[in-house]
XYZ file of C-alpha atoms in Angstrom:
333
model
C -6.626 -12.953 27.242
C -9.830 -12.885 25.470
C -10.731 -14.638 22.160
C -10.140 -11.410 20.470
C -6.444 -11.525 21.389
C -5.969 -15.154 20.470
C -3.947 -13.930 17.471
C -1.393 -11.951 19.442
C 2.006 -13.378 20.322
C 3.016 -13.074 23.977
C 5.454 -10.164 23.086
C 2.603 -8.510 21.158
C 0.227 -8.700 23.937
C 2.622 -7.071 26.265
C 3.153 -4.258 23.498
C -0.520 -3.781 23.229
C -0.858 -3.369 26.860
C 2.074 -0.982 27.220
C 1.775 1.105 24.254
C -1.847 0.849 23.148
C -3.372 0.498 26.578
C -5.085 -2.574 25.589
C -6.630 -4.128 28.514
C -8.208 -7.572 28.250
C -10.582 -7.143 31.166
C -12.400 -4.163 29.682
C -11.865 -5.097 25.925
C -15.756 -6.023 25.299
C -16.604 -2.918 27.226
C -14.224 -0.586 25.218
C -15.695 -2.038 22.037
C -19.346 -1.445 23.209
C -18.731 1.916 24.083
C -17.502 2.647 20.554
C -20.373 0.907 18.947
C -22.974 2.907 21.143
C -21.791 6.048 19.611
C -22.824 4.925 16.068
C -26.225 6.285 16.743
C -24.849 9.712 16.772
C -24.101 9.502 12.983
C -27.260 8.444 11.368
C -26.019 9.885 8.004
C -23.259 7.170 7.744
C -23.875 3.637 6.927
C -21.869 1.546 9.096
C -21.739 -1.815 7.175
C -19.767 -3.653 9.766
C -19.879 -3.290 13.493
C -18.621 -6.673 14.962
C -16.450 -6.966 17.723
C -13.058 -7.816 15.555
C -13.696 -4.884 13.292
C -14.432 -2.309 15.877
C -11.178 -3.562 17.717
C -8.743 -2.661 14.784
C -9.854 0.948 15.247
C -9.440 0.994 19.141
C -5.803 -0.261 18.379
C -5.158 2.345 15.602
C -6.151 5.008 18.115
C -4.782 3.728 21.316
C -8.010 2.933 22.807
C -9.302 6.461 22.802
C -12.950 5.741 22.377
C -13.879 9.042 20.634
C -10.942 8.968 18.248
C -11.516 5.381 17.360
C -14.975 5.945 16.803
C -14.093 9.068 14.658
C -11.719 7.065 12.564
C -14.509 4.317 12.325
C -16.826 6.951 11.147
C -14.391 8.421 8.664
C -13.597 5.104 7.286
C -17.232 4.454 6.115
C -17.952 8.127 5.266
C -14.765 8.241 2.856
C -16.325 5.139 1.146
C -19.657 6.905 0.770
C -18.118 9.793 -0.629
C -16.045 7.947 -3.081
C -18.339 5.333 -4.050
C -16.833 4.738 -7.536
C -13.430 4.024 -6.121
C -14.940 1.025 -4.055
C -16.884 -0.534 -6.905
C -15.472 -3.699 -7.488
C -12.467 -3.349 -5.204
C -10.909 -6.703 -5.983
C -7.578 -7.830 -6.995
C -8.879 -8.976 -10.343
C -10.371 -5.714 -11.298
C -8.280 -4.621 -14.405
C -6.799 -1.429 -13.154
C -5.974 -2.751 -9.671
C -4.602 -5.871 -11.221
C -2.185 -3.818 -13.488
C -1.057 -1.573 -10.531
C -0.501 -4.845 -8.377
C 1.642 -6.403 -10.894
C 4.006 -3.375 -11.126
C 4.451 -3.466 -7.490
C 1.898 -0.976 -6.167
C 2.447 -1.936 -3.444
C 5.408 -4.181 -2.932
C 5.475 -5.899 0.315
C 8.561 -7.312 1.715
C 8.664 -10.744 3.328
C 10.364 -9.982 6.497
C 9.070 -7.580 9.149
C 11.135 -4.898 10.866
C 12.801 -5.093 14.139
C 9.502 -3.810 15.728
C 7.277 -6.308 14.032
C 5.993 -3.992 11.271
C 5.083 -5.047 7.827
C 7.278 -2.910 5.189
C 5.536 -1.752 2.129
C 7.618 -0.439 -0.916
C 6.651 1.728 -4.012
C 8.997 2.062 -6.829
C 7.491 5.207 -8.182
C 8.984 5.150 -11.688
C 7.039 1.712 -12.457
C 3.912 3.863 -12.711
C 2.845 3.107 -16.509
C 0.361 5.924 -16.831
C -0.972 4.574 -20.214
C -2.101 1.396 -18.484
C -3.679 2.618 -15.118
C -4.403 5.853 -13.218
C -3.148 7.268 -9.807
C -6.669 6.170 -8.753
C -5.878 2.457 -9.517
C -2.719 2.604 -7.407
C -4.582 4.036 -4.481
C -7.316 1.356 -4.545
C -4.552 -1.122 -5.089
C -2.769 0.039 -1.828
C -6.160 0.139 0.187
C -7.161 -3.467 -0.926
C -3.710 -4.583 0.184
C -4.202 -2.945 3.496
C -7.533 -4.291 3.852
C -6.043 -7.716 3.541
C -3.012 -7.252 5.851
C -4.912 -5.470 8.400
C -6.850 -8.765 9.157
C -3.558 -9.805 10.905
C -3.952 -8.634 14.774
C -0.249 -8.601 14.992
C -0.010 -5.932 12.207
C -2.929 -4.054 14.029
C -0.774 -3.712 16.965
C 2.733 -3.399 15.157
C 1.756 -1.491 12.204
C 3.496 -0.812 9.001
C 6.385 1.065 7.194
C 6.140 2.570 4.042
C 9.354 3.286 1.567
C 8.677 5.230 -1.623
C 11.845 5.106 -4.053
C 11.704 8.075 -6.480
C 14.489 6.944 -8.545
C 13.832 7.600 -12.475
C 10.435 9.028 -11.592
C 10.086 11.798 -14.238
C 8.546 15.319 -14.109
C 5.805 14.075 -16.473
C 4.935 11.412 -14.325
C 4.890 13.791 -11.373
C 2.729 16.220 -13.243
C -0.162 13.773 -12.912
C 0.081 14.069 -8.918
C -2.121 16.991 -8.512
C -3.036 18.244 -5.113
C -6.461 16.919 -5.300
C -5.319 13.580 -6.006
C -2.783 13.429 -3.342
C -5.285 14.843 -0.754
C -7.513 12.044 -1.758
C -4.681 9.668 -0.824
C -4.103 11.335 2.446
C -7.885 11.278 3.269
C -7.906 7.733 2.759
C -4.547 6.511 4.363
C -4.220 9.088 7.159
C -7.661 9.812 8.244
C -9.844 7.050 7.255
C -7.994 3.634 7.765
C -7.334 1.987 11.000
C -3.570 1.239 10.341
C -0.596 2.460 12.364
C 2.015 3.846 10.038
C 5.447 3.842 12.127
C 7.438 5.670 9.303
C 7.103 7.023 5.837
C 10.561 7.114 3.917
C 11.434 8.980 0.808
C 14.520 7.961 -0.955
C 16.063 9.302 -4.044
C 13.539 12.028 -4.339
C 14.052 14.935 -7.020
C 13.285 18.473 -6.500
C 9.751 18.460 -7.848
C 8.690 15.767 -5.111
C 9.788 18.240 -2.496
C 7.411 20.787 -4.219
C 4.640 18.365 -4.083
C 5.375 17.715 -0.404
C 5.141 21.517 0.151
C 1.679 21.436 -1.314
C 0.331 18.404 0.620
C 2.036 19.325 3.993
C -1.006 21.354 5.291
C -3.278 18.428 4.973
C -1.053 16.198 7.226
C -1.162 15.901 10.844
C 1.569 16.812 13.060
C 2.183 13.146 13.879
C 2.322 12.349 10.396
C 4.675 14.988 9.437
C 7.118 13.936 12.269
C 7.149 10.331 10.689
C 8.215 11.308 7.105
C 11.781 11.061 6.328
C 13.630 12.613 3.383
C 16.443 10.495 2.841
C 17.380 11.806 -0.773
C 20.487 9.589 -1.971
C 21.607 8.907 1.676
C 20.696 5.291 2.038
C 22.839 5.116 5.283
C 20.319 7.292 7.141
C 17.439 4.858 5.874
C 19.469 1.890 7.228
C 19.899 3.440 10.511
C 16.242 3.077 10.884
C 15.570 0.029 8.883
C 18.147 -2.870 8.898
C 19.475 -3.354 5.413
C 19.549 -6.933 6.106
C 15.869 -7.186 5.186
C 15.939 -4.403 2.490
C 16.190 -5.315 -1.383
C 19.063 -4.556 -3.211
C 17.514 -1.441 -4.896
C 17.315 0.170 -1.432
C 21.084 -0.721 -0.689
C 19.959 -3.845 1.290
C 21.234 -7.554 1.249
C 18.300 -9.202 0.063
C 17.952 -9.971 -3.777
C 16.106 -7.317 -6.066
C 12.618 -7.133 -5.362
C 9.979 -9.197 -7.386
C 7.369 -6.745 -8.465
C 4.882 -9.493 -8.680
C 5.300 -11.135 -5.284
C 2.369 -9.420 -3.518
C 0.255 -9.536 -6.639
C 0.561 -13.334 -6.990
C -0.508 -13.508 -3.188
C -3.782 -11.693 -3.931
C -4.360 -12.899 -7.402
C -3.152 -16.446 -7.126
C -4.149 -18.425 -10.403
C -5.569 -15.243 -11.904
C -2.120 -13.604 -12.028
C -1.346 -14.873 -15.511
C -4.841 -14.265 -17.124
C -4.662 -11.306 -19.700
C -6.977 -8.533 -19.182
C -7.788 -5.830 -21.584
C -7.760 -2.337 -19.730
C -7.560 1.254 -20.771
C -7.396 4.160 -18.047
C -9.793 6.203 -20.216
C -12.569 3.686 -20.010
C -12.656 3.505 -16.166
C -15.909 4.422 -14.805
C -14.523 6.888 -12.348
C -13.679 10.268 -13.957
C -10.520 11.760 -12.455
C -11.507 15.250 -13.841
C -14.738 15.005 -12.160
C -13.323 13.610 -8.802
C -10.686 16.443 -8.651
C -13.502 19.050 -9.278
C -15.631 17.797 -6.398
C -12.424 17.765 -4.281
C -11.395 21.246 -5.101
C -15.170 22.388 -4.114
C -14.744 20.718 -0.721
C -11.233 22.371 0.003
C -11.621 25.774 2.058
C -10.833 28.963 0.349
C -8.135 29.548 3.058
C -6.453 26.149 2.756
C -6.490 26.344 -1.251
C -5.114 29.760 -1.074
C -2.434 28.642 1.290
C -1.620 25.789 -0.983
C -1.632 27.805 -4.210
C 0.902 30.243 -2.916
C 3.383 27.456 -3.302
C 2.572 25.727 -6.318
C -0.722 26.139 -8.599
C -2.644 22.833 -8.423
C -1.578 20.570 -11.383
C 1.673 22.563 -11.932
C 4.963 22.314 -10.829
C 7.638 25.039 -10.897
C 11.361 24.519 -10.456
C 12.500 26.512 -7.376
C 15.000 29.338 -8.143
C 17.485 27.541 -5.959
C 17.410 23.883 -5.523
C 18.381 22.794 -2.071
C 21.201 20.561 -1.314
C 20.443 17.000 0.092
C 21.566 18.108 3.380
C 19.098 21.210 3.372
C 16.270 18.662 2.170
C 17.160 16.047 4.665
C 14.551 15.820 7.662
C 15.788 14.997 10.986
C 15.852 11.534 11.929
C 13.301 11.050 14.412
C 12.956 7.982 16.780
C 10.314 5.776 15.753
C 10.177 3.783 18.729
């Protein structure tokens, strides 16, 4: 075991070896091979290239050198292309702080049986008069940056649960394809985290419509890890034990305190009042959407628009039953 593996338990060390092909004897060579590829992308500013940083990208891509480098390049390229998103990426940023205090994201104290950290989002908490979807995305990325410092989570990964209870059609109308694609690019394509499962519960028909729009942008691996549970919490509990879930998700734990993770990041600044209006945010969401639309290929946009016009949700002629909408439960092992 090298010093780079010092934060791993014996069980996680074995898991890293078996599942990720992590070999302590070649670890430094693996890291250097990724670092040597940086010269091939002079258009990207690689602001951090130390061993510990590169290692998290190798773990996220099961020590495939090329895929790890591609993820590393996309990590910094995403930040270059969305500079305004990453200005003042701190918990005390007014928009991020508001999102954090409303539980975007929530982080459960207990890990699942595979050692994964569980993130929960209660979508109806989004107060659109106080912060934007971009603020929520920034809060999630900031939180992941903090948690991915833990080498155990680099190996074991994360679970995401989104509860859509009481999420209104008006709120959903703000989730345009462009904004959702921005989130997909930031989380799926540009961040060194292993997501073992993404669980939707209590989702209304218009969330199914939005999922249809973004599905072409999801990798096959990601699609297989998305579970549409509807109102069937028993199917959620087959994958995540109710003993560690809050009561809102049919679990045995007390109701989730939305400020728990926010207090962890903000500490003494949690109770400080901040004046913030989404309209004053330096990033223009409309401009960002236009830039994203330009970057989408006509073929891809045509495929998406054939289902739902950007920014417009349409009720289907026939709403499927929960059984029809339920994704097959796949093993997350």
